[in-house]
PDB file of C-alpha atoms in Angstrom:
ATOM      1  CA  MET A   1     115.245  71.066 100.715  1.00 47.00           C
ATOM      2  CA  ARG A   2     112.084  73.093 100.064  1.00 49.00           C
ATOM      3  CA  ALA A   3     113.059  75.805 102.558  1.00 56.00           C
ATOM      4  CA  PRO A   4     116.807  76.487 102.324  1.00 60.00           C
ATOM      5  CA  GLU A   5     116.539  79.202 104.969  1.00 59.00           C
ATOM      6  CA  HIS A   6     116.408  76.462 107.601  1.00 63.00           C
ATOM      7  CA  MET A   7     120.025  75.709 106.686  1.00 72.00           C
ATOM      8  CA  SER A   8     121.208  79.111 107.932  1.00 80.00           C
ATOM      9  CA  ILE A   9     121.961  77.668 111.369  1.00 81.00           C
ATOM     10  CA  ILE A  10     124.633  75.487 109.741  1.00 86.00           C
ATOM     11  CA  ILE A  11     126.517  78.691 108.927  1.00 88.00           C
ATOM     12  CA  THR A  12     125.831  80.592 112.143  1.00 88.00           C
ATOM     13  CA  ALA A  13     126.505  77.711 114.570  1.00 89.00           C
ATOM     14  CA  PRO A  14     130.303  77.644 114.007  1.00 92.00           C
ATOM     15  CA  VAL A  15     130.406  81.414 114.497  1.00 93.00           C
ATOM     16  CA  MET A  16     128.529  81.088 117.780  1.00 90.00           C
ATOM     17  CA  SER A  17     130.883  78.303 118.827  1.00 92.00           C
ATOM     18  CA  VAL A  18     133.870  80.554 118.223  1.00 94.00           C
ATOM     19  CA  ILE A  19     132.281  83.310 120.314  1.00 92.00           C
ATOM     20  CA  PHE A  20     131.406  81.049 123.258  1.00 90.00           C
ATOM     21  CA  LEU A  21     134.720  79.199 123.189  1.00 93.00           C
ATOM     22  CA  SER A  22     136.678  82.457 122.943  1.00 94.00           C
ATOM     23  CA  ILE A  23     134.957  83.714 126.085  1.00 91.00           C
ATOM     24  CA  VAL A  24     135.761  80.456 127.862  1.00 90.00           C
ATOM     25  CA  ARG A  25     139.412  80.545 126.813  1.00 89.00           C
ATOM     26  CA  TYR A  26     139.835  84.243 127.601  1.00 88.00           C
ATOM     27  CA  ASN A  27     138.711  83.568 131.168  1.00 89.00           C
ATOM     28  CA  ASP A  28     140.868  80.421 131.472  1.00 90.00           C
ATOM     29  CA  ARG A  29     137.808  78.253 132.083  1.00 88.00           C
ATOM     30  CA  ASP A  30     138.587  75.148 130.085  1.00 85.00           C
ATOM     31  CA  ASP A  31     136.194  73.313 132.382  1.00 84.00           C
ATOM     32  CA  LEU A  32     133.366  75.125 130.583  1.00 87.00           C
ATOM     33  CA  VAL A  33     134.281  73.978 127.072  1.00 91.00           C
ATOM     34  CA  ALA A  34     131.624  71.261 127.247  1.00 89.00           C
ATOM     35  CA  ASN A  35     129.053  73.911 128.148  1.00 90.00           C
ATOM     36  CA  ALA A  36     129.934  75.913 125.052  1.00 90.00           C
ATOM     37  CA  VAL A  37     129.765  72.876 122.769  1.00 93.00           C
ATOM     38  CA  VAL A  38     126.495  71.534 124.147  1.00 93.00           C
ATOM     39  CA  GLY A  39     125.019  75.029 124.311  1.00 91.00           C
ATOM     40  CA  THR A  40     125.677  75.741 120.653  1.00 91.00           C
ATOM     41  CA  GLY A  41     124.213  72.386 119.639  1.00 92.00           C
ATOM     42  CA  LEU A  42     121.014  72.847 121.622  1.00 93.00           C
ATOM     43  CA  PHE A  43     120.786  76.430 120.387  1.00 90.00           C
ATOM     44  CA  GLY A  44     120.799  75.117 116.824  1.00 90.00           C
ATOM     45  CA  ILE A  45     118.264  72.380 117.504  1.00 92.00           C
ATOM     46  CA  TRP A  46     115.790  74.757 119.136  1.00 91.00           C
ATOM     47  CA  PHE A  47     116.337  77.457 116.500  1.00 88.00           C
ATOM     48  CA  VAL A  48     115.494  75.049 113.679  1.00 87.00           C
ATOM     49  CA  ALA A  49     112.402  73.721 115.466  1.00 88.00           C
ATOM     50  CA  VAL A  50     110.886  77.152 116.102  1.00 85.00           C
ATOM     51  CA  ASP A  51     111.835  78.321 112.614  1.00 85.00           C
ATOM     52  CA  VAL A  52     110.142  75.352 110.950  1.00 83.00           C
ATOM     53  CA  ALA A  53     107.054  75.547 113.187  1.00 82.00           C
ATOM     54  CA  GLY A  54     106.523  79.162 112.171  1.00 79.00           C
ATOM     55  CA  GLY A  55     107.400  78.413 108.562  1.00 79.00           C
ATOM     56  CA  VAL A  56     104.763  75.689 108.292  1.00 79.00           C
ATOM     57  CA  ILE A  57     102.004  78.096 109.328  1.00 77.00           C
ATOM     58  CA  GLN A  58     103.311  80.953 107.198  1.00 77.00           C
ATOM     59  CA  ASN A  59     103.690  78.806 104.077  1.00 77.00           C
ATOM     60  CA  GLU A  60     100.173  77.438 104.417  1.00 76.00           C
ATOM     61  CA  ARG A  61      98.901  81.012 104.683  1.00 74.00           C
ATOM     62  CA  TRP A  62     100.817  82.147 101.610  1.00 77.00           C
ATOM     63  CA  MET A  63      99.406  79.241  99.606  1.00 78.00           C
ATOM     64  CA  SER A  64      95.903  79.939 100.983  1.00 74.00           C
ATOM     65  CA  THR A  65      95.641  76.356 102.207  1.00 76.00           C
ATOM     66  CA  LEU A  66      95.680  76.953 105.964  1.00 75.00           C
ATOM     67  CA  ASP A  67      91.870  76.957 106.104  1.00 73.00           C
ATOM     68  CA  LEU A  68      91.748  73.551 104.420  1.00 74.00           C
ATOM     69  CA  VAL A  69      94.476  72.061 106.590  1.00 74.00           C
ATOM     70  CA  LEU A  70      92.821  73.251 109.787  1.00 72.00           C
ATOM     71  CA  ALA A  71      89.482  71.843 108.626  1.00 72.00           C
ATOM     72  CA  ALA A  72      90.953  68.396 107.905  1.00 72.00           C
ATOM     73  CA  PRO A  73      89.975  65.569 110.299  1.00 71.00           C
ATOM     74  CA  ARG A  74      93.585  64.841 111.255  1.00 73.00           C
ATOM     75  CA  ALA A  75      94.918  66.966 114.110  1.00 76.00           C
ATOM     76  CA  PHE A  76      96.931  69.835 112.622  1.00 78.00           C
ATOM     77  CA  ALA A  77      99.371  69.613 115.537  1.00 82.00           C
ATOM     78  CA  LEU A  78     100.441  66.153 114.353  1.00 84.00           C
ATOM     79  CA  VAL A  79     100.987  67.523 110.843  1.00 82.00           C
ATOM     80  CA  VAL A  80     103.208  70.291 112.217  1.00 82.00           C
ATOM     81  CA  CYS A  81     105.135  67.850 114.406  1.00 86.00           C
ATOM     82  CA  GLY A  82     105.639  65.514 111.453  1.00 84.00           C
ATOM     83  CA  ARG A  83     107.105  68.323 109.383  1.00 83.00           C
ATOM     84  CA  ILE A  84     109.426  69.457 112.156  1.00 85.00           C
ATOM     85  CA  LEU A  85     110.893  66.046 113.012  1.00 86.00           C
ATOM     86  CA  PRO A  86     112.857  65.373 109.780  1.00 84.00           C
ATOM     87  CA  VAL A  87     114.425  68.839 109.844  1.00 83.00           C
ATOM     88  CA  MET A  88     115.664  68.223 113.384  1.00 84.00           C
ATOM     89  CA  LEU A  89     118.637  66.437 111.851  1.00 83.00           C
ATOM     90  CA  ILE A  90     119.892  69.839 110.674  1.00 83.00           C
ATOM     91  CA  GLY A  91     119.871  71.079 114.246  1.00 82.00           C
ATOM     92  CA  ALA A  92     121.695  67.963 115.379  1.00 87.00           C
ATOM     93  CA  VAL A  93     124.497  68.736 112.916  1.00 90.00           C
ATOM     94  CA  THR A  94     125.298  71.879 114.919  1.00 91.00           C
ATOM     95  CA  LEU A  95     126.491  69.668 117.793  1.00 91.00           C
ATOM     96  CA  LEU A  96     129.040  68.075 115.492  1.00 92.00           C
ATOM     97  CA  GLU A  97     130.081  71.476 114.140  1.00 93.00           C
ATOM     98  CA  SER A  98     130.571  72.859 117.624  1.00 93.00           C
ATOM     99  CA  TRP A  99     132.647  69.830 118.630  1.00 92.00           C
ATOM    100  CA  LEU A 100     134.841  70.228 115.530  1.00 94.00           C
ATOM    101  CA  VAL A 101     135.376  73.929 116.235  1.00 94.00           C
ATOM    102  CA  ALA A 102     136.361  73.137 119.836  1.00 93.00           C
ATOM    103  CA  THR A 103     138.765  70.315 118.969  1.00 93.00           C
ATOM    104  CA  ALA A 104     140.225  71.497 115.653  1.00 92.00           C
ATOM    105  CA  GLY A 105     139.983  75.245 116.140  1.00 91.00           C
ATOM    106  CA  PHE A 106     140.756  75.581 119.843  1.00 92.00           C
ATOM    107  CA  GLY A 107     142.684  72.378 120.485  1.00 90.00           C
ATOM    108  CA  ALA A 108     140.278  71.265 123.182  1.00 88.00           C
ATOM    109  CA  HIS A 109     140.549  67.662 124.343  1.00 85.00           C
ATOM    110  CA  LEU A 110     136.887  66.762 124.261  1.00 85.00           C
ATOM    111  CA  SER A 111     135.574  63.228 123.984  1.00 85.00           C
ATOM    112  CA  VAL A 112     132.252  61.551 124.614  1.00 89.00           C
ATOM    113  CA  ARG A 113     132.908  59.413 127.690  1.00 89.00           C
ATOM    114  CA  HIS A 114     129.391  57.955 127.737  1.00 94.00           C
ATOM    115  CA  PRO A 115     128.336  57.575 124.064  1.00 93.00           C
ATOM    116  CA  GLY A 116     125.229  55.530 124.835  1.00 95.00           C
ATOM    117  CA  ILE A 117     123.884  58.180 127.172  1.00 95.00           C
ATOM    118  CA  ALA A 118     124.778  60.941 124.720  1.00 95.00           C
ATOM    119  CA  LEU A 119     122.965  59.215 121.848  1.00 95.00           C
ATOM    120  CA  ALA A 120     119.879  58.462 123.936  1.00 97.00           C
ATOM    121  CA  ALA A 121     119.775  62.029 125.240  1.00 96.00           C
ATOM    122  CA  LEU A 122     120.120  63.442 121.722  1.00 95.00           C
ATOM    123  CA  ILE A 123     117.345  61.281 120.259  1.00 95.00           C
ATOM    124  CA  VAL A 124     114.912  62.015 123.089  1.00 97.00           C
ATOM    125  CA  THR A 125     115.816  65.709 122.903  1.00 96.00           C
ATOM    126  CA  LEU A 126     115.059  65.862 119.175  1.00 95.00           C
ATOM    127  CA  LEU A 127     111.653  64.273 119.739  1.00 94.00           C
ATOM    128  CA  ALA A 128     110.835  66.536 122.696  1.00 95.00           C
ATOM    129  CA  THR A 129     111.947  69.586 120.726  1.00 94.00           C
ATOM    130  CA  ALA A 130     109.600  68.783 117.852  1.00 92.00           C
ATOM    131  CA  CYS A 131     106.720  68.229 120.284  1.00 92.00           C
ATOM    132  CA  THR A 132     107.354  71.459 122.199  1.00 90.00           C
ATOM    133  CA  ALA A 133     107.735  73.516 119.022  1.00 87.00           C
ATOM    134  CA  THR A 134     104.394  72.073 117.911  1.00 88.00           C
ATOM    135  CA  MET A 135     102.770  73.450 121.042  1.00 87.00           C
ATOM    136  CA  LEU A 136     104.311  76.861 120.369  1.00 82.00           C
ATOM    137  CA  ALA A 137     102.825  76.780 116.856  1.00 79.00           C
ATOM    138  CA  THR A 138      99.586  77.823 118.567  1.00 76.00           C
ATOM    139  CA  PHE A 139     100.915  81.387 118.671  1.00 75.00           C
ATOM    140  CA  PHE A 140     101.717  81.240 114.969  1.00 76.00           C
ATOM    141  CA  VAL A 141      98.156  80.247 114.074  1.00 73.00           C
ATOM    142  CA  ILE A 142      96.634  83.291 115.786  1.00 71.00           C
ATOM    143  CA  SER A 143      99.254  85.748 114.510  1.00 69.00           C
ATOM    144  CA  ARG A 144      99.626  87.183 111.022  1.00 67.00           C
ATOM    145  CA  ASP A 145     103.335  87.837 111.598  1.00 67.00           C
ATOM    146  CA  THR A 146     104.988  84.658 112.863  1.00 69.00           C
ATOM    147  CA  THR A 147     108.418  86.316 113.041  1.00 72.00           C
ATOM    148  CA  ILE A 148     107.467  88.225 116.193  1.00 73.00           C
ATOM    149  CA  TYR A 149     106.660  85.051 118.091  1.00 72.00           C
ATOM    150  CA  GLN A 150     109.591  83.132 116.624  1.00 74.00           C
ATOM    151  CA  ASN A 151     111.990  85.665 118.106  1.00 74.00           C
ATOM    152  CA  ALA A 152     110.125  86.021 121.400  1.00 76.00           C
ATOM    153  CA  LEU A 153     109.871  82.276 121.999  1.00 75.00           C
ATOM    154  CA  SER A 154     113.543  81.533 121.413  1.00 78.00           C
ATOM    155  CA  TYR A 155     115.599  83.305 124.053  1.00 81.00           C
ATOM    156  CA  PRO A 156     113.518  82.481 127.166  1.00 84.00           C
ATOM    157  CA  PHE A 157     114.036  78.804 126.348  1.00 85.00           C
ATOM    158  CA  TYR A 158     117.780  79.306 125.935  1.00 87.00           C
ATOM    159  CA  ILE A 159     118.004  80.850 129.406  1.00 88.00           C
ATOM    160  CA  LEU A 160     115.501  78.707 131.303  1.00 88.00           C
ATOM    161  CA  GLY A 161     116.800  75.602 129.555  1.00 89.00           C
ATOM    162  CA  GLY A 162     120.332  76.164 130.802  1.00 87.00           C
ATOM    163  CA  VAL A 163     121.556  75.894 127.231  1.00 87.00           C
ATOM    164  CA  VAL A 164     124.771  77.913 127.522  1.00 76.00           C
ATOM    165  CA  PHE A 165     125.237  77.820 131.296  1.00 78.00           C
ATOM    166  CA  PRO A 166     123.915  75.367 133.911  1.00 82.00           C
ATOM    167  CA  LEU A 167     120.565  76.095 135.470  1.00 86.00           C
ATOM    168  CA  SER A 168     122.252  76.083 138.881  1.00 84.00           C
ATOM    169  CA  VAL A 169     123.820  79.501 138.243  1.00 84.00           C
ATOM    170  CA  LEU A 170     120.404  81.146 137.917  1.00 86.00           C
ATOM    171  CA  PRO A 171     118.636  82.626 140.969  1.00 89.00           C
ATOM    172  CA  ASP A 172     117.098  80.011 143.263  1.00 90.00           C
ATOM    173  CA  TRP A 173     113.552  81.237 142.697  1.00 90.00           C
ATOM    174  CA  ILE A 174     113.673  80.655 138.936  1.00 89.00           C
ATOM    175  CA  GLN A 175     115.362  77.250 138.924  1.00 90.00           C
ATOM    176  CA  PRO A 176     112.078  75.322 139.468  1.00 92.00           C
ATOM    177  CA  VAL A 177     110.673  77.099 136.412  1.00 92.00           C
ATOM    178  CA  GLY A 178     113.681  76.016 134.399  1.00 92.00           C
ATOM    179  CA  ARG A 179     113.073  72.386 135.331  1.00 93.00           C
ATOM    180  CA  VAL A 180     109.754  72.559 133.482  1.00 94.00           C
ATOM    181  CA  VAL A 181     111.729  73.294 130.303  1.00 94.00           C
ATOM    182  CA  PHE A 182     112.938  69.998 128.842  1.00 95.00           C
ATOM    183  CA  LEU A 183     116.139  71.587 127.530  1.00 94.00           C
ATOM    184  CA  SER A 184     117.458  71.922 131.086  1.00 94.00           C
ATOM    185  CA  TRP A 185     117.366  68.126 131.500  1.00 95.00           C
ATOM    186  CA  SER A 186     118.810  67.600 128.027  1.00 96.00           C
ATOM    187  CA  ALA A 187     121.670  70.032 128.582  1.00 94.00           C
ATOM    188  CA  ASP A 188     122.646  68.415 131.888  1.00 93.00           C
ATOM    189  CA  LEU A 189     122.596  64.915 130.392  1.00 94.00           C
ATOM    190  CA  LEU A 190     124.655  65.889 127.356  1.00 94.00           C
ATOM    191  CA  ARG A 191     127.203  67.714 129.512  1.00 92.00           C
ATOM    192  CA  ASP A 192     127.444  64.738 131.857  1.00 93.00           C
ATOM    193  CA  SER A 193     127.992  62.389 128.903  1.00 93.00           C
ATOM    194  CA  LEU A 194     131.166  64.329 128.086  1.00 90.00           C
ATOM    195  CA  SER A 195     132.571  64.010 131.598  1.00 85.00           C
ATOM    196  CA  GLY A 196     134.478  61.077 132.977  1.00 76.00           C
ATOM    197  CA  ASP A 197     132.321  60.890 136.086  1.00 84.00           C
ATOM    198  CA  GLU A 198     129.586  58.339 136.551  1.00 89.00           C
ATOM    199  CA  VAL A 199     126.225  59.596 135.315  1.00 92.00           C
ATOM    200  CA  HIS A 200     123.436  59.046 137.817  1.00 93.00           C
ATOM    201  CA  ASP A 201     119.658  58.735 137.330  1.00 95.00           C
ATOM    202  CA  VAL A 202     119.927  58.416 133.551  1.00 96.00           C
ATOM    203  CA  VAL A 203     116.545  56.756 132.991  1.00 97.00           C
ATOM    204  CA  PRO A 204     114.534  59.185 135.181  1.00 97.00           C
ATOM    205  CA  ARG A 205     116.233  62.143 133.498  1.00 97.00           C
ATOM    206  CA  LEU A 206     115.546  60.770 130.031  1.00 98.00           C
ATOM    207  CA  GLY A 207     111.988  60.166 131.190  1.00 98.00           C
ATOM    208  CA  ALA A 208     111.716  63.806 132.249  1.00 97.00           C
ATOM    209  CA  VAL A 209     112.717  64.960 128.760  1.00 98.00           C
ATOM    210  CA  ALA A 210     110.339  62.516 127.070  1.00 97.00           C
ATOM    211  CA  GLY A 211     107.515  63.259 129.502  1.00 98.00           C
ATOM    212  CA  LEU A 212     107.752  67.016 129.100  1.00 97.00           C
ATOM    213  CA  GLY A 213     107.810  66.557 125.326  1.00 96.00           C
ATOM    214  CA  ALA A 214     104.718  64.330 125.415  1.00 96.00           C
ATOM    215  CA  VAL A 215     102.831  66.804 127.602  1.00 96.00           C
ATOM    216  CA  ALA A 216     103.775  69.607 125.205  1.00 93.00           C
ATOM    217  CA  LEU A 217     102.458  67.630 122.226  1.00 92.00           C
ATOM    218  CA  LEU A 218      99.149  66.914 123.958  1.00 93.00           C
ATOM    219  CA  LEU A 219      98.813  70.576 124.884  1.00 91.00           C
ATOM    220  CA  GLY A 220      99.683  71.474 121.306  1.00 88.00           C
ATOM    221  CA  ILE A 221      96.869  69.325 119.930  1.00 87.00           C
ATOM    222  CA  VAL A 222      94.333  70.959 122.255  1.00 88.00           C
ATOM    223  CA  LEU A 223      95.630  74.529 121.978  1.00 84.00           C
ATOM    224  CA  ILE A 224      96.012  74.540 118.197  1.00 81.00           C
ATOM    225  CA  ARG A 225      92.440  73.291 117.866  1.00 81.00           C
ATOM    226  CA  LYS A 226      91.230  76.115 120.098  1.00 81.00           C
ATOM    227  CA  ALA A 227      93.444  78.650 118.315  1.00 74.00           C
ATOM    228  CA  ALA A 228      92.096  77.499 114.953  1.00 72.00           C
ATOM    229  CA  ASP A 229      88.509  77.970 116.152  1.00 74.00           C
ATOM    230  CA  ARG A 230      89.365  81.443 117.406  1.00 71.00           C
ATOM    231  CA  ALA A 231      91.156  82.314 114.167  1.00 64.00           C
ATOM    232  CA  ARG A 232      88.112  81.302 112.144  1.00 65.00           C
ATOM    233  CA  ARG A 233      85.820  83.455 114.281  1.00 70.00           C
ATOM    234  CA  THR A 234      88.077  86.501 114.028  1.00 66.00           C
ATOM    235  CA  GLY A 235      88.979  86.002 110.367  1.00 59.00           C
ATOM    236  CA  MET A 236      92.710  85.603 111.071  1.00 58.00           C
ATOM    237  CA  VAL A 237      93.204  82.207 109.447  1.00 58.00           C
ATOM    238  CA  SER A 238      94.423  83.597 106.137  1.00 57.00           C
ATOM    239  CA  LEU A 239      96.172  86.798 105.123  1.00 51.00           C
ATOM    240  CA  ALA A 240      93.304  87.903 102.927  1.00 41.00           C
TER     241      ALA A 240
END
């Protein structure tokens, strides 16, 4: 892999799983084990996406090729999305790691009761994540220090996306905002796929994830083009 730093989540994800699962066990809330497992997995997926999106911009700047890439006829947003997608598999591995920590390390009895739904939700989530991270790359184009935005754009999505805890526990006034974040739909679907109950409205919920991802990609194409024009005018395209 050209950027080994993207692999860091493989090391940190099991540690996060231990932390979340320890909290669950300490409070005798075995019913929340699925939340901890799904939360860690989605945390890893989103972390990798934002990290790669910022890394693409930063690497192009370091190699002094960002000007050329932005001037190319192909939409730069599609280039960014194409680079993010393959690395999404690393983020997906964190779901498996979290499940192994829960079952082998904590003795949790956790099984995927609806594997088809889980697989569909995971695939659509990976695609939507790449598309949404592409939209956020707009901030990286107009900033010389991508690290600031990488950190700032991570945690609001973890909270509004109901990654660690369901969106329903948040205040009523903020729940509609959370529903605009595709991760909230993904988290609910993945948690439901681990339960023995019947999962309702699967197709509309998958459609919500896919639709929000598609909207984010379209916005990314438009916004990155505008950000690139602004960066050229202000001389912020390259580090020089």
